[in-house]
XYZ file of C-alpha atoms in Angstrom:
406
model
C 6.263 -20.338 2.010
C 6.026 -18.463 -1.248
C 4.253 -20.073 -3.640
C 6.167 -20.379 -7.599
C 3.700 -17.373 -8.943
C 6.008 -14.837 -5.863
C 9.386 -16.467 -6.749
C 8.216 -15.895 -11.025
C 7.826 -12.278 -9.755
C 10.857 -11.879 -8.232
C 13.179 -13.444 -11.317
C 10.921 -10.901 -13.281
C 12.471 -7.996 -10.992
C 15.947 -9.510 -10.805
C 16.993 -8.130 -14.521
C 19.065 -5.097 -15.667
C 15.652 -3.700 -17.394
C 13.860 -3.527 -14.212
C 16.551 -2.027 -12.200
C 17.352 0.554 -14.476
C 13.817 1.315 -15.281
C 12.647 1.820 -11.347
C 15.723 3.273 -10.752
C 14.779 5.870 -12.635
C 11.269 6.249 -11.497
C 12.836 6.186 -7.614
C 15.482 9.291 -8.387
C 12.688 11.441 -10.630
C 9.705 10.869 -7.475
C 11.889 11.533 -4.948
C 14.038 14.288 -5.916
C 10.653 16.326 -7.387
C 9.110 15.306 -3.899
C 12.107 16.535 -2.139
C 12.583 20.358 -4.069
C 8.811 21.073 -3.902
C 8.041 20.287 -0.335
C 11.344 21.949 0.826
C 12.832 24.373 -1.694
C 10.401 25.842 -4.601
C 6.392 25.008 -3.379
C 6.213 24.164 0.527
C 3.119 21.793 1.729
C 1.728 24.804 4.251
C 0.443 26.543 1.096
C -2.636 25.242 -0.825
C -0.790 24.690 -4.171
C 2.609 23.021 -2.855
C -0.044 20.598 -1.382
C -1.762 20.051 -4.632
C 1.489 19.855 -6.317
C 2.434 16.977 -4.034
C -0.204 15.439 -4.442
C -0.374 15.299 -8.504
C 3.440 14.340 -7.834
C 2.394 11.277 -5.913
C -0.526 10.142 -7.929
C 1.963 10.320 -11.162
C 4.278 8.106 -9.420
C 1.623 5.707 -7.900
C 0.058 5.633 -11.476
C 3.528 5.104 -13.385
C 3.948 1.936 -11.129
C 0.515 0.796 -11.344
C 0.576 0.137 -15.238
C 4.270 -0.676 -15.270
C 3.553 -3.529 -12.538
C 0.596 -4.471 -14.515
C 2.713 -5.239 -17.747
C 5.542 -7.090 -16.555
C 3.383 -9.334 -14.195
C 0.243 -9.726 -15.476
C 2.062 -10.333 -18.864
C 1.049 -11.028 -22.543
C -0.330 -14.449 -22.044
C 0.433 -17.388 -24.376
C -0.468 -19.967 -26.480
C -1.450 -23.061 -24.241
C 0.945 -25.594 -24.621
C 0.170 -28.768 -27.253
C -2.881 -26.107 -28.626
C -4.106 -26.825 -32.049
C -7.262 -25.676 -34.004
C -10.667 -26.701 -34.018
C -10.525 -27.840 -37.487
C -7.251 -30.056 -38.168
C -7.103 -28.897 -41.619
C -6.441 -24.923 -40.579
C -2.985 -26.708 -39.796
C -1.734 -26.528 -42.857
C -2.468 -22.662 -42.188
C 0.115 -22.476 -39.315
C 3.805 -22.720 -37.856
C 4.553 -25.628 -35.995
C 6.647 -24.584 -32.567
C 9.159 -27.500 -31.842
C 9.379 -25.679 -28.358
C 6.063 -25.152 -26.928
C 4.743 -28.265 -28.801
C 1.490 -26.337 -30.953
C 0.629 -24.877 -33.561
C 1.465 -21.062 -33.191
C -2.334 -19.150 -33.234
C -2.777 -16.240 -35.362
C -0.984 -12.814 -34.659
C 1.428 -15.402 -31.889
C 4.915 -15.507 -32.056
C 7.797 -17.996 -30.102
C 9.834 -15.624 -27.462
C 13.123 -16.872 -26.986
C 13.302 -14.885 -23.412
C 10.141 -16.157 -22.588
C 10.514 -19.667 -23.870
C 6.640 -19.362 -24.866
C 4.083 -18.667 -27.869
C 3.238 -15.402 -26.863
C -0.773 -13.874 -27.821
C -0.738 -11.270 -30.296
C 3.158 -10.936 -29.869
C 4.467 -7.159 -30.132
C 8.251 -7.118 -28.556
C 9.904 -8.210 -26.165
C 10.463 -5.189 -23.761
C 14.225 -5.470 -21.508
C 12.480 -2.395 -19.605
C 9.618 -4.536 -18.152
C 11.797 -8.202 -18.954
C 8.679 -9.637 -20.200
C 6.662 -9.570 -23.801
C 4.459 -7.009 -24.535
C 1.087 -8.952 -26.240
C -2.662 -9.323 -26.158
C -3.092 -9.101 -22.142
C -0.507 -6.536 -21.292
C -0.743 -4.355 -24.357
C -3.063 -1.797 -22.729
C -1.067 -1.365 -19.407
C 2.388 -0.791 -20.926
C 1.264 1.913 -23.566
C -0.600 3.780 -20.667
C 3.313 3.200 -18.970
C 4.844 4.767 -21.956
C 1.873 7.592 -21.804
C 1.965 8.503 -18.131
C 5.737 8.200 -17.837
C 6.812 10.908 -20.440
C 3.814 13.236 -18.306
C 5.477 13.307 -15.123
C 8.588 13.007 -15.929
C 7.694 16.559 -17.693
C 5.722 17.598 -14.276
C 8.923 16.471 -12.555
C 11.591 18.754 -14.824
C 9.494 21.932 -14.254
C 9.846 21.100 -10.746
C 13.175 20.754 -10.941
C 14.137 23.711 -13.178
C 12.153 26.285 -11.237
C 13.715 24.886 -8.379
C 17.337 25.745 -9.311
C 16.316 29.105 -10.326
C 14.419 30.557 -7.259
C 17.235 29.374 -4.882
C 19.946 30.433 -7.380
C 18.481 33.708 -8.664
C 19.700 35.957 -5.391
C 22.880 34.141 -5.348
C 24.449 34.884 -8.822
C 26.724 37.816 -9.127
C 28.137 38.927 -12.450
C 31.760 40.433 -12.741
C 33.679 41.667 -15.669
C 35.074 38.362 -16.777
C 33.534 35.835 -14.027
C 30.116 34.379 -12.899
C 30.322 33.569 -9.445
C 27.521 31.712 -7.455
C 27.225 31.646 -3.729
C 26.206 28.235 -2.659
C 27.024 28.747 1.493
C 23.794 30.205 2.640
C 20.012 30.760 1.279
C 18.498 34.176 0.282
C 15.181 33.136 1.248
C 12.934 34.719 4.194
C 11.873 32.450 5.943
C 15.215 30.211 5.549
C 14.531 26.522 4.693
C 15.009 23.705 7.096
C 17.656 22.681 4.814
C 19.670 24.816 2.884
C 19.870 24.396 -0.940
C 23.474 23.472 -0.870
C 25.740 21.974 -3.888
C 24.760 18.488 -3.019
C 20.691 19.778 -3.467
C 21.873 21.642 -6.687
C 23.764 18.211 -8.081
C 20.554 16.270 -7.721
C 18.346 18.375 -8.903
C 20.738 18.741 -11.977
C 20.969 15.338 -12.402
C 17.726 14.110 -12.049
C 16.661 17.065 -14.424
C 18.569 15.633 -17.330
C 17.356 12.080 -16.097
C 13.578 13.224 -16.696
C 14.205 14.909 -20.106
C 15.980 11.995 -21.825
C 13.364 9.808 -20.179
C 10.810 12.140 -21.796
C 12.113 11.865 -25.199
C 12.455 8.119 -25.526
C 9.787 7.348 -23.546
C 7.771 9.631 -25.519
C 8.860 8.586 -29.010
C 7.812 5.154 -27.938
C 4.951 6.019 -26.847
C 4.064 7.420 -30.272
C 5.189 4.658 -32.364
C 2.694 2.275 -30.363
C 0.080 4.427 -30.583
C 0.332 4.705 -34.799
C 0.244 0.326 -34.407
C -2.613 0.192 -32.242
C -4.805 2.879 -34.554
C -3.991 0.602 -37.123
C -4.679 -2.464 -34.830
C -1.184 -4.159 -35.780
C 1.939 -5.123 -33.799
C 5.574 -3.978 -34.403
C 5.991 -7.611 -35.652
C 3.407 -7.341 -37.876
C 4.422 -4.033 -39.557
C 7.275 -5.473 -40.002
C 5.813 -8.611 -41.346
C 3.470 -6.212 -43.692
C 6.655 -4.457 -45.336
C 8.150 -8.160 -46.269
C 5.225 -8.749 -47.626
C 5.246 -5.559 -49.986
C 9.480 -7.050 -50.608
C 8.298 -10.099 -51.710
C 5.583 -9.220 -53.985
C 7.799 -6.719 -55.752
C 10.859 -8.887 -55.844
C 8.598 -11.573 -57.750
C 6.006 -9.688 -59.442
C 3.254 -11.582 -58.433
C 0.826 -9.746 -58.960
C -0.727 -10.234 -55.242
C -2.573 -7.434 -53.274
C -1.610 -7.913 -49.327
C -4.398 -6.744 -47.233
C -3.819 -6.685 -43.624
C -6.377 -8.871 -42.566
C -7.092 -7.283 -38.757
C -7.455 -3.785 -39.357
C -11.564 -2.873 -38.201
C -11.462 0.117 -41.217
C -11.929 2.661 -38.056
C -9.447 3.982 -35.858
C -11.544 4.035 -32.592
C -12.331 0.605 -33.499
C -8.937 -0.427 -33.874
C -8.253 1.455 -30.409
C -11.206 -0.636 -29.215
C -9.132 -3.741 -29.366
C -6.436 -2.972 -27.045
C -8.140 -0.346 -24.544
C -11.733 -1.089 -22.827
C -13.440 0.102 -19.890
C -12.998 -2.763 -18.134
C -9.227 -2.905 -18.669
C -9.218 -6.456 -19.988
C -8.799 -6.675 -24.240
C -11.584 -8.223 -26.437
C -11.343 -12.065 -27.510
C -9.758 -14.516 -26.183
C -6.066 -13.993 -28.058
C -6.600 -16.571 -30.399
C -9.799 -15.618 -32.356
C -9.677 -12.645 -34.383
C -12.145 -10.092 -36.266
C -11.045 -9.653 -39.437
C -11.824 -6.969 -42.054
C -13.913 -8.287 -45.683
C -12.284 -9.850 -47.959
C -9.679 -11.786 -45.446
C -10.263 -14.584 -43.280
C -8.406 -15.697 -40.185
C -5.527 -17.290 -41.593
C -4.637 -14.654 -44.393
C -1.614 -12.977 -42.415
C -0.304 -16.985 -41.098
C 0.007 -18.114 -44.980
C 1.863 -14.882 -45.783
C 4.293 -15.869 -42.801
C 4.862 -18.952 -44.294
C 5.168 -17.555 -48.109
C 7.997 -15.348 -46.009
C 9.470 -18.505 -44.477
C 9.561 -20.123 -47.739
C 11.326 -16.669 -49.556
C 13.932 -16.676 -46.891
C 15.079 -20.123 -47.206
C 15.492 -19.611 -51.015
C 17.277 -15.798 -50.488
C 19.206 -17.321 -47.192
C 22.984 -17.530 -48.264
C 25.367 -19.971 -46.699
C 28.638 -19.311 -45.126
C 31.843 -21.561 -44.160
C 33.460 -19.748 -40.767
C 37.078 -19.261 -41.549
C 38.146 -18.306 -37.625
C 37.035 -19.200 -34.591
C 34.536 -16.827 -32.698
C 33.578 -17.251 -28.580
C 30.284 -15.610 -28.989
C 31.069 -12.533 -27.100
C 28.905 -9.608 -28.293
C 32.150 -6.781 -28.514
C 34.626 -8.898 -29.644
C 37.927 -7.381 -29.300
C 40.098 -9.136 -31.775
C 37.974 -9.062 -34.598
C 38.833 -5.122 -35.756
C 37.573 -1.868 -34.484
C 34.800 -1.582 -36.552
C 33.674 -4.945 -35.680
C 33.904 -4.075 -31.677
C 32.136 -0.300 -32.231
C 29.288 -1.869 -34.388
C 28.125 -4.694 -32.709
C 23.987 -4.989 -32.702
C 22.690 -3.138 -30.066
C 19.659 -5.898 -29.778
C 18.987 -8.750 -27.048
C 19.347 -11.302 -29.953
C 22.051 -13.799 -29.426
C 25.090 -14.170 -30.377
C 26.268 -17.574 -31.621
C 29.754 -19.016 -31.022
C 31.732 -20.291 -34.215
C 34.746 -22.640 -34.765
C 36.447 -23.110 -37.957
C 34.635 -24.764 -40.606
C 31.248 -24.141 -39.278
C 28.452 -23.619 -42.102
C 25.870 -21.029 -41.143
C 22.750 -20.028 -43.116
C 22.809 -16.204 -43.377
C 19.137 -14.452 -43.410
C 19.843 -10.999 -42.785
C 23.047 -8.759 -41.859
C 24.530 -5.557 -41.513
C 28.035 -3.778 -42.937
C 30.707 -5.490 -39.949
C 27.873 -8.423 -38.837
C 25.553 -11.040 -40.211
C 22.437 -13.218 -38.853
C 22.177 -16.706 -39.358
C 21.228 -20.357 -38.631
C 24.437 -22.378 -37.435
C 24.077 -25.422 -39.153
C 25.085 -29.034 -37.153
C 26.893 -31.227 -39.029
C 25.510 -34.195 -37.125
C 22.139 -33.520 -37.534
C 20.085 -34.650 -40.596
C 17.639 -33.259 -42.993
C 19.128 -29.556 -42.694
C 20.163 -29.750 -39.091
C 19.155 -28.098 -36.226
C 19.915 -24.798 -36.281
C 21.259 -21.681 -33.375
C 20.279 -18.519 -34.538
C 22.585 -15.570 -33.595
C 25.018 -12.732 -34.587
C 28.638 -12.972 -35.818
C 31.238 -10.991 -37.400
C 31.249 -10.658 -40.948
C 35.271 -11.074 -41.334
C 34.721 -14.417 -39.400
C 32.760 -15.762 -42.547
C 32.931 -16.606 -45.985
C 30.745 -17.704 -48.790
C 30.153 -21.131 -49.188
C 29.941 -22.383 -52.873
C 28.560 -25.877 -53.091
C 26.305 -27.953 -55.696
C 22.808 -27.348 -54.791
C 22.340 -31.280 -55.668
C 24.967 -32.871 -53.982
C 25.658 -30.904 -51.467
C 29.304 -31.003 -52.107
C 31.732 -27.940 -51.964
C 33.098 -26.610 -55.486
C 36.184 -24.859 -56.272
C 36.602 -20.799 -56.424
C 35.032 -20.317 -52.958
C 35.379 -16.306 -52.307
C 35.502 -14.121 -49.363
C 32.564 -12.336 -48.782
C 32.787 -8.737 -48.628
C-alpha cells in the first residue's frame, strides 16, 4: 500500500501548475526529439547523435531539479517551535495556525497551511513554496529551462526551413508552398507533412514564450540570492524605507543577512553538496545587526498597517467569485491576477482595508461575533461593493456623513 509521503506526492501533481508546467516540458522534448532524429539531424550521423543526446540530458535535467523543488520542498517551522531563550519572543510573530513562534526569515503559507523556512513565494508552477531547502533546485529549474527550451527552438526553426526551403515557389502576387511530398534525397520515413509543420510551429512559439518568462524569472532570483534576500524580504526592505520616510524617524534599515560578498551570498543557497547551510532557523548576520533585526521591523510594519488600515461597511452583497460579472466591466477585466483569495461579502459587513488597487481592495473581514477585533478572512473584493466606514475611534460607534469611497 502506498504509504502518506506517495499519496502527498500525488496531490502535489494533481494541480493546474503542474499540468501546465510538464505539459509543456512533454510537447518541447518530444517534438525537438521528433524533427531532429527524423527531419533536420538524423541519429546515423555523429552530430544528430550528439544532438539527441544534449536534447535528452536537457530534458532529464529540467525534471531532475523541477522534481526536486516541488517534493523535496522548502521545509518548515516545526510545529509548537519556540526559541532557546523565552525572551527572543517578544522578537517574533505568533502563528495561531501552526501553533509557534514564526523563526527568522519564515513566513505562514496559506496553500501550504505551514511556517515555511526562509519563505520566498509560493510557486502555482511547482504547487509548493519555494524556501530554504528547495531554493537551490528551483532556480537551477528556472536556469536550465530557458537553455533548452532555446536548444529546442533552433531545432525547431531549422527544421521548418530545410524541409520548406525546396518547396516554396514565388509568383507575381502569391506564395505557394507544396506540402504533398519531400524534396529530400534520401526521402524520410515520414514525410514532413502539415500536421509535422503545425507542431513544430506550435511548439516553436511554446519554447520562446517559455524562454522569456522563464528567463526573466530566472533573473530576478538570481539579483535576491546575490543579495542573499527573498522576494518577501525585498519587499519587506522597501516598507521599511515607506515607513521611515512616512514618519521621519530618523532610522537606518540595514538588512541584517546580507554576507557583504556576492559569492558569499551565493554560498547560502548553492553548495557542492546540494543541501543549503544552517539549519533554516539560525542565521549569519552581517555587523552591526543581530538575529532578530529584520523580525522587529516586521512587527514595526504590523503595527504601521493597523494604524494606516482603513475600514469599510459593504454596501452589496458579493459571492466571492474572482471575475464577477455583475459588478461592471472594469471590475470583471481587472480582477488580481494572484492566488490570493477572494472573500465573500454580504451587506453590512465591515472589512479592514490594507492595500488595494483602482476597481479592487484587500482586507481583513471583520466578524461581528467575535471579540477583541474579531477574527479576520483576508481576501479581494470589488471596490464599488464598499464604502468608508466613519465611526468614533472610542466608542466604536458609527457617525453621520459616511461617504462612498472612490
Amino acid at each position: 500500500m502506498a504509504g502518506p509521503g506517495a499519496l502527498q506526492r500525488a496531490r502535489r501533481l494533481c494541480h493546474w501548475g503542474p499540468a501546465v508546467a510538464l505539459a509543456v516540458v512533454a510537447v518541447c522534448s518530444a517534438t525537438a526529439m521528433a524533427d531532429a532524429a527524423l527531419w533536420y539531424w538524423p541519429l546515423d550521423t555523429a552530430g544528430g547523435s550528439v544532438n539527441f543526446i544534449m536534447l535528452l540530458n536537457w530534458t532529464v535535467m529540467i525534471l531532475y531539479n523541477y522534481f526536486s523543488a516541488m517534493f523535496v520542498g522548502p521545509g518548515y517551522v516545526p510545529l509548537g517551535w519556540t526559541p532557546e531563550k523565552s525572551q527572543d519572543c517578544m522578537y517574533l510573530q505568533y502563528c495561531k495556525v501552526c501553533q509557534s513562534y514564526k523563526a527568522p526569515r519564515s513566513h505562514h503559507c496559506r496553500k501550504c497551511n505551514r511556517c515555511v523556512m526562509k519563505m520566498d513565494h509560493h510557486c502555482p508552477w511547482i504547487n509548493n513554496c519555494c524556501g530554504y531547502q528547495n531554493h537551490a533546485s528551483f532556480t537551477l529549474f528556472l536556469l536550465l529551462a530557458p537553455l533548452g527550451c532555446i536548444h529546442a527552438s533552433f531545432i525547431f526553426i531549422m527544421t521548418m526551413y530545410t524541409q520548406l526551403y525546396n518547396r516554396i515557389s514565388f509568383g507575381w502576387s502569391s506564395v505557394k508552398i507544396d506540402m504533398s511530398a519531400a524534396k529530400r534525397d534520401p526521402r524520410p520515413i515520414i514525410p514532413f507533412g502539415l500536421s509535422a509543420f503545425a507542431a513544430s510551429l506550435f511548439a516553436l512559439g511554446l519554447a520562446l514564450g517559455t524562454t522569456i518568462a522563464v528567463g526573466m524569472l530566472f533573473i530576478i532570483q538570481m539579483k535576491v540570492i546575490l543579495t542573499n534576500k527573498t522576494s518577501i524580504e525585498s519587499w519587506i526592505e522597501e516598507k521599511a524605507k515607506d515607513r521611515i520616510q512616512y514618519y521621519q524617524t530618523g532610522e537606518t534599515f540595514i538588512f541584517p543577512y546580507d554576507m557583504g560578498s556576492k559569492w558569499k551570498n551565493f554560498r547560502q543557497v548553492f553548495t557542492w553538496s546540494g543541501i543549503p547551510e544552517g539549519d533554516g532557523l539560525d542565521w549569519p548576520v552581517r555587523d552591526g545587526c543581530h538575529q532578530y533585526s529584520l523580525t522587529i521591523e516586521q512587527l514595526k510594519q504590523k503595527a504601521d498597517k493597523r494604524v494606516r488600515s482603513v475600514r469599510y461597511r459593504a454596501i452589496e452583497d458579493y459571492s466571492g467569485v474572482c471575475c464577477p460579472v455583475t459588478k461592471g466591466v472594469k471590475t470583471f477585466f481587472t480582477t488580481p491576477c494572484t492566488e490570493e483569495p477572494r472573500i465573500a461579502l454580504s451587506k453590512g459587513d465591515l472589512i479592514l482595508a490594507t492595500r488595494g488597487l483602482k476597481h479592487w481592495m484587500y482586507g481583513e473581514k471583520i466578524l461581528i461575533s467575535a471579540t477583541d477585533g474579531g477574527i479576520r478572512e483576508r481576501g479581494w473584493f470589488p471596490r464599488k461593493c464598499v464604502e468608508k466606514y466613519q465611526y468614533d475611534s472610542e466608542t466604536d460607534q458609527p457617525v453621520d456623513g459616511e461617504k462612498k469611497s472612490k
